[in-house]
Amino acid sequence: MYSFVFLVITKTICPLGLHDNNDLTCLIFCVLVVPELSPEFIRPLKDVSISEGETATFECELNLEARTVKWFHEGQEVGEKPDSRYQVLSEGRIHRLVVKDAILPDAGEVMAKVEDKSTHAELTVAEIPVDFTAELSEVHTEEHKMALFCCEVNKDDVTVEWRKDGEPLTPSNKHVIQTDGRRHSLAIKDVDQADVAEYSIVVGDRLSSATLHLDGECSEEWWKEVVFV
């Protein structure tokens, strides 16, 4: 809706004579000035709650198109974060921030800002309990060969403990313990009869166990296990 204000100007001819008998022309000029609208968030951000590994999407809407929105996480501009899990998307007046494969440090304040206007929301990331996605399996090997126990968990950067018959194992030339992301392994070198046992791995409150079996030739002490009738 527009309103117009006219300034009334009058012209008085006095004294009026015969030479004034003529056409009079009045020119009117009108200039319409439309001030530029300031960007406003007509649909602000909302809080998002997810679990580890899930995707969080923050969305807001402006009253104008073609505006650059800057996103911040805990005060740091998202464009400055060396993390490809954070994606900024725009479609007309709709602006989104997508956080993929969420981890616990992603929790915190998220802000969208355009010029001097901003909208805020909180991201909550719930920790999921650590668990096995692939447990230990029984291992059969021959004497003087290597035995390998492997398992996989559902989270990175977790602390595990390996045990032999319930007793903790520490890395050594005999026992090689390795971690590769979510995959954990225990290698037992130069296997002999003394290595036959139940091996287990503990992560959080979860435990997975399997037994090492020695196949092939009998040991020199085989006769001690024979029962004569």
CSV table of C-alpha atoms in Angstrom, one decimal:
chain,number,residue,atom,x,y,z
A,1,MET,CA,0.0,0.0,0.0
A,2,TYR,CA,1.4,3.4,-1.0
A,3,SER,CA,0.3,6.9,0.1
A,4,PHE,CA,1.0,10.1,-1.7
A,5,VAL,CA,1.3,13.6,-0.3
A,6,PHE,CA,0.8,16.6,-2.6
A,7,LEU,CA,2.0,20.1,-1.9
A,8,VAL,CA,-0.6,22.6,-3.0
A,9,ILE,CA,1.0,25.6,-4.8
A,10,THR,CA,-1.2,28.6,-5.9
A,11,LYS,CA,-0.4,31.4,-8.4
A,12,THR,CA,-2.2,34.7,-8.1
A,13,ILE,CA,-2.4,37.1,-11.2
A,14,CYS,CA,-3.1,40.6,-10.1
A,15,PRO,CA,-4.1,42.9,-11.6
A,16,LEU,CA,-5.8,40.9,-14.3
A,17,GLY,CA,-5.7,42.4,-17.8
A,18,LEU,CA,-6.7,41.5,-21.3
A,19,HIS,CA,-3.2,40.4,-22.1
A,20,ASP,CA,-3.6,37.6,-19.5
A,21,ASN,CA,-6.3,36.0,-21.7
A,22,ASN,CA,-4.5,32.7,-22.5
A,23,ASP,CA,-4.1,29.1,-21.6
A,24,LEU,CA,-2.5,28.2,-18.4
A,25,THR,CA,-0.5,25.0,-18.0
A,26,CYS,CA,0.2,23.3,-14.7
A,27,LEU,CA,2.9,20.6,-14.7
A,28,ILE,CA,2.8,18.0,-11.9
A,29,PHE,CA,5.8,15.8,-11.1
A,30,CYS,CA,5.6,12.8,-8.8
A,31,VAL,CA,8.5,10.8,-7.5
A,32,LEU,CA,7.8,7.4,-5.8
A,33,VAL,CA,10.5,6.4,-3.4
A,34,VAL,CA,10.4,2.8,-2.1
A,35,PRO,CA,12.7,2.2,0.8
A,36,GLU,CA,14.6,-1.2,0.8
A,37,LEU,CA,13.2,-3.7,3.2
A,38,SER,CA,15.5,-4.9,6.0
A,39,PRO,CA,16.0,-8.7,6.2
A,40,GLU,CA,14.0,-10.3,9.0
A,41,PHE,CA,13.7,-13.9,10.2
A,42,ILE,CA,10.1,-14.8,9.7
A,43,ARG,CA,10.7,-18.3,10.8
A,44,PRO,CA,13.5,-18.7,13.4
A,45,LEU,CA,15.6,-21.7,14.3
A,46,LYS,CA,14.3,-24.4,16.6
A,47,ASP,CA,16.2,-26.6,19.0
A,48,VAL,CA,17.3,-30.0,17.7
A,49,SER,CA,17.9,-33.1,19.8
A,50,ILE,CA,19.6,-36.2,18.3
A,51,SER,CA,21.8,-39.2,19.2
A,52,GLU,CA,25.4,-39.7,18.2
A,53,GLY,CA,25.8,-40.6,14.5
A,54,GLU,CA,22.5,-39.1,13.5
A,55,THR,CA,22.0,-36.0,11.3
A,56,ALA,CA,20.8,-32.6,12.6
A,57,THR,CA,19.2,-30.1,10.4
A,58,PHE,CA,18.6,-26.4,11.4
A,59,GLU,CA,16.3,-24.4,9.2
A,60,CYS,CA,15.1,-20.7,9.1
A,61,GLU,CA,13.3,-18.5,6.7
A,62,LEU,CA,13.9,-14.8,5.8
A,63,ASN,CA,11.4,-12.3,4.4
A,64,LEU,CA,13.7,-11.6,1.4
A,65,GLU,CA,15.5,-13.7,-1.1
A,66,ALA,CA,19.1,-13.4,-2.2
A,67,ARG,CA,20.6,-12.7,1.2
A,68,THR,CA,23.7,-14.3,2.6
A,69,VAL,CA,23.2,-16.0,5.9
A,70,LYS,CA,26.2,-16.7,8.1
A,71,TRP,CA,26.1,-19.7,10.5
A,72,PHE,CA,27.9,-20.0,13.8
A,73,HIS,CA,28.5,-23.0,16.1
A,74,GLU,CA,29.5,-22.0,19.7
A,75,GLY,CA,30.5,-18.6,18.4
A,76,GLN,CA,32.8,-19.9,15.6
A,77,GLU,CA,31.7,-19.3,12.0
A,78,VAL,CA,30.9,-22.6,10.3
A,79,GLY,CA,32.8,-21.6,7.2
A,80,GLU,CA,36.0,-21.5,9.3
A,81,LYS,CA,35.5,-25.0,10.7
A,82,PRO,CA,37.7,-27.6,8.8
A,83,ASP,CA,34.9,-30.1,9.1
A,84,SER,CA,33.1,-31.5,6.0
A,85,ARG,CA,30.2,-32.8,8.2
A,86,TYR,CA,28.9,-29.2,8.4
A,87,GLN,CA,27.0,-28.2,5.2
A,88,VAL,CA,25.3,-24.8,4.6
A,89,LEU,CA,22.4,-24.9,2.1
A,90,SER,CA,20.2,-22.1,0.7
A,91,GLU,CA,17.0,-22.3,-1.4
A,92,GLY,CA,15.2,-19.0,-2.0
A,93,ARG,CA,14.3,-17.6,1.4
A,94,ILE,CA,15.0,-20.9,3.2
A,95,HIS,CA,18.4,-21.4,4.8
A,96,ARG,CA,19.7,-24.6,6.4
A,97,LEU,CA,22.6,-25.9,8.3
A,98,VAL,CA,23.1,-29.7,8.2
A,99,VAL,CA,25.4,-31.5,10.7
A,100,LYS,CA,26.1,-35.1,9.6
A,101,ASP,CA,27.3,-38.0,11.7
A,102,ALA,CA,26.9,-36.0,14.9
A,103,ILE,CA,29.5,-36.4,17.7
A,104,LEU,CA,29.3,-35.2,21.3
A,105,PRO,CA,31.4,-32.0,20.7
A,106,ASP,CA,28.8,-30.9,18.2
A,107,ALA,CA,26.4,-30.1,21.0
A,108,GLY,CA,26.0,-26.4,21.7
A,109,GLU,CA,24.5,-23.1,20.4
A,110,VAL,CA,23.8,-22.7,16.7
A,111,MET,CA,23.2,-19.2,15.3
A,112,ALA,CA,22.1,-17.9,11.9
A,113,LYS,CA,22.9,-14.2,11.2
A,114,VAL,CA,22.1,-11.8,8.4
A,115,GLU,CA,23.3,-8.2,8.7
A,116,ASP,CA,22.3,-7.2,12.3
A,117,LYS,CA,19.6,-9.8,12.7
A,118,SER,CA,20.1,-13.3,14.2
A,119,THR,CA,18.3,-16.3,15.5
A,120,HIS,CA,19.6,-18.9,17.9
A,121,ALA,CA,18.9,-22.6,18.8
A,122,GLU,CA,20.5,-25.4,20.8
A,123,LEU,CA,21.8,-28.7,19.5
A,124,THR,CA,21.7,-31.6,22.0
A,125,VAL,CA,23.6,-34.8,21.2
A,126,ALA,CA,22.8,-37.8,23.3
A,127,GLU,CA,25.6,-40.3,23.9
A,128,ILE,CA,24.8,-43.8,22.7
A,129,PRO,CA,26.2,-46.7,24.8
A,130,VAL,CA,29.2,-48.5,23.2
A,131,ASP,CA,28.5,-52.0,21.9
A,132,PHE,CA,29.9,-54.6,19.6
A,133,THR,CA,28.9,-54.7,16.0
A,134,ALA,CA,31.2,-57.7,15.4
A,135,GLU,CA,32.2,-59.9,18.3
A,136,LEU,CA,35.2,-62.1,18.8
A,137,SER,CA,35.2,-65.5,17.1
A,138,GLU,CA,36.9,-68.8,18.0
A,139,VAL,CA,40.4,-69.1,16.6
A,140,HIS,CA,42.1,-72.3,15.5
A,141,THR,CA,45.7,-72.3,14.7
A,142,GLU,CA,48.8,-74.5,14.7
A,143,GLU,CA,51.8,-74.5,17.0
A,144,HIS,CA,54.3,-71.7,16.3
A,145,LYS,CA,51.9,-69.9,14.0
A,146,MET,CA,50.1,-66.7,14.8
A,147,ALA,CA,46.6,-66.3,16.2
A,148,LEU,CA,44.4,-63.3,15.5
A,149,PHE,CA,41.4,-62.1,17.4
A,150,CYS,CA,39.3,-59.3,15.9
A,151,CYS,CA,36.2,-57.4,16.8
A,152,GLU,CA,34.4,-54.1,15.9
A,153,VAL,CA,32.5,-51.6,18.0
A,154,ASN,CA,29.9,-48.9,17.1
A,155,LYS,CA,32.1,-45.9,18.1
A,156,ASP,CA,35.5,-44.5,17.5
A,157,ASP,CA,38.0,-43.5,20.1
A,158,VAL,CA,37.0,-45.9,22.8
A,159,THR,CA,39.2,-47.5,25.4
A,160,VAL,CA,39.3,-51.3,25.4
A,161,GLU,CA,41.0,-53.9,27.6
A,162,TRP,CA,42.2,-57.3,26.5
A,163,ARG,CA,42.2,-60.3,28.9
A,164,LYS,CA,43.5,-63.8,28.9
A,165,ASP,CA,41.5,-66.1,31.2
A,166,GLY,CA,40.2,-63.0,33.0
A,167,GLU,CA,43.6,-61.5,33.5
A,168,PRO,CA,44.5,-58.2,31.8
A,169,LEU,CA,47.0,-58.3,28.9
A,170,THR,CA,49.5,-55.7,28.1
A,171,PRO,CA,51.2,-55.1,24.7
A,172,SER,CA,54.4,-57.1,24.3
A,173,ASN,CA,56.5,-58.9,21.6
A,174,LYS,CA,54.1,-61.9,22.2
A,175,HIS,CA,50.8,-60.0,22.3
A,176,VAL,CA,50.3,-57.3,19.7
A,177,ILE,CA,47.3,-55.0,20.4
A,178,GLN,CA,46.1,-52.7,17.7
A,179,THR,CA,43.3,-50.3,17.1
A,180,ASP,CA,42.1,-49.0,13.7
A,181,GLY,CA,39.1,-46.8,14.0
A,182,ARG,CA,36.3,-49.0,15.3
A,183,ARG,CA,38.3,-52.2,14.7
A,184,HIS,CA,40.3,-53.8,17.5
A,185,SER,CA,42.6,-56.8,17.2
A,186,LEU,CA,44.9,-59.0,19.3
A,187,ALA,CA,47.7,-60.9,17.6
A,188,ILE,CA,49.4,-63.8,19.5
A,189,LYS,CA,52.7,-64.7,18.0
A,190,ASP,CA,54.5,-68.1,18.0
A,191,VAL,CA,51.5,-69.9,19.6
A,192,ASP,CA,52.2,-72.8,21.9
A,193,GLN,CA,50.2,-74.8,24.4
A,194,ALA,CA,50.5,-72.1,27.1
A,195,ASP,CA,48.6,-69.8,24.9
A,196,VAL,CA,45.5,-72.0,24.7
A,197,ALA,CA,43.0,-70.0,26.8
A,198,GLU,CA,39.8,-67.9,26.7
A,199,TYR,CA,40.5,-64.4,25.4
A,200,SER,CA,38.2,-61.5,26.0
A,201,ILE,CA,37.9,-57.8,25.2
A,202,VAL,CA,36.1,-55.3,27.5
A,203,VAL,CA,34.7,-52.0,26.3
A,204,GLY,CA,32.5,-50.0,28.6
A,205,ASP,CA,30.2,-52.5,30.3
A,206,ARG,CA,30.3,-54.9,27.4
A,207,LEU,CA,32.4,-58.0,27.1
A,208,SER,CA,33.1,-60.4,24.2
A,209,SER,CA,35.0,-63.7,24.6
A,210,ALA,CA,36.4,-66.5,22.4
A,211,THR,CA,38.8,-69.4,22.9
A,212,LEU,CA,42.1,-70.1,21.2
A,213,HIS,CA,42.4,-73.7,20.0
A,214,LEU,CA,45.7,-75.4,19.1
A,215,ASP,CA,45.3,-77.8,16.2
A,216,GLY,CA,47.8,-80.0,14.4
A,217,GLU,CA,50.5,-82.0,16.1
A,218,CYS,CA,50.1,-82.9,19.7
A,219,SER,CA,52.4,-81.3,22.2
A,220,GLU,CA,55.2,-83.3,23.9
A,221,GLU,CA,53.1,-83.4,27.1
A,222,TRP,CA,50.1,-85.1,25.4
A,223,TRP,CA,50.6,-88.3,27.4
A,224,LYS,CA,49.9,-86.5,30.7
A,225,GLU,CA,46.2,-86.0,29.6
A,226,VAL,CA,45.7,-89.6,28.7
A,227,VAL,CA,43.5,-91.6,31.1
A,228,PHE,CA,44.4,-95.3,31.2
A,229,VAL,CA,41.6,-97.8,31.8
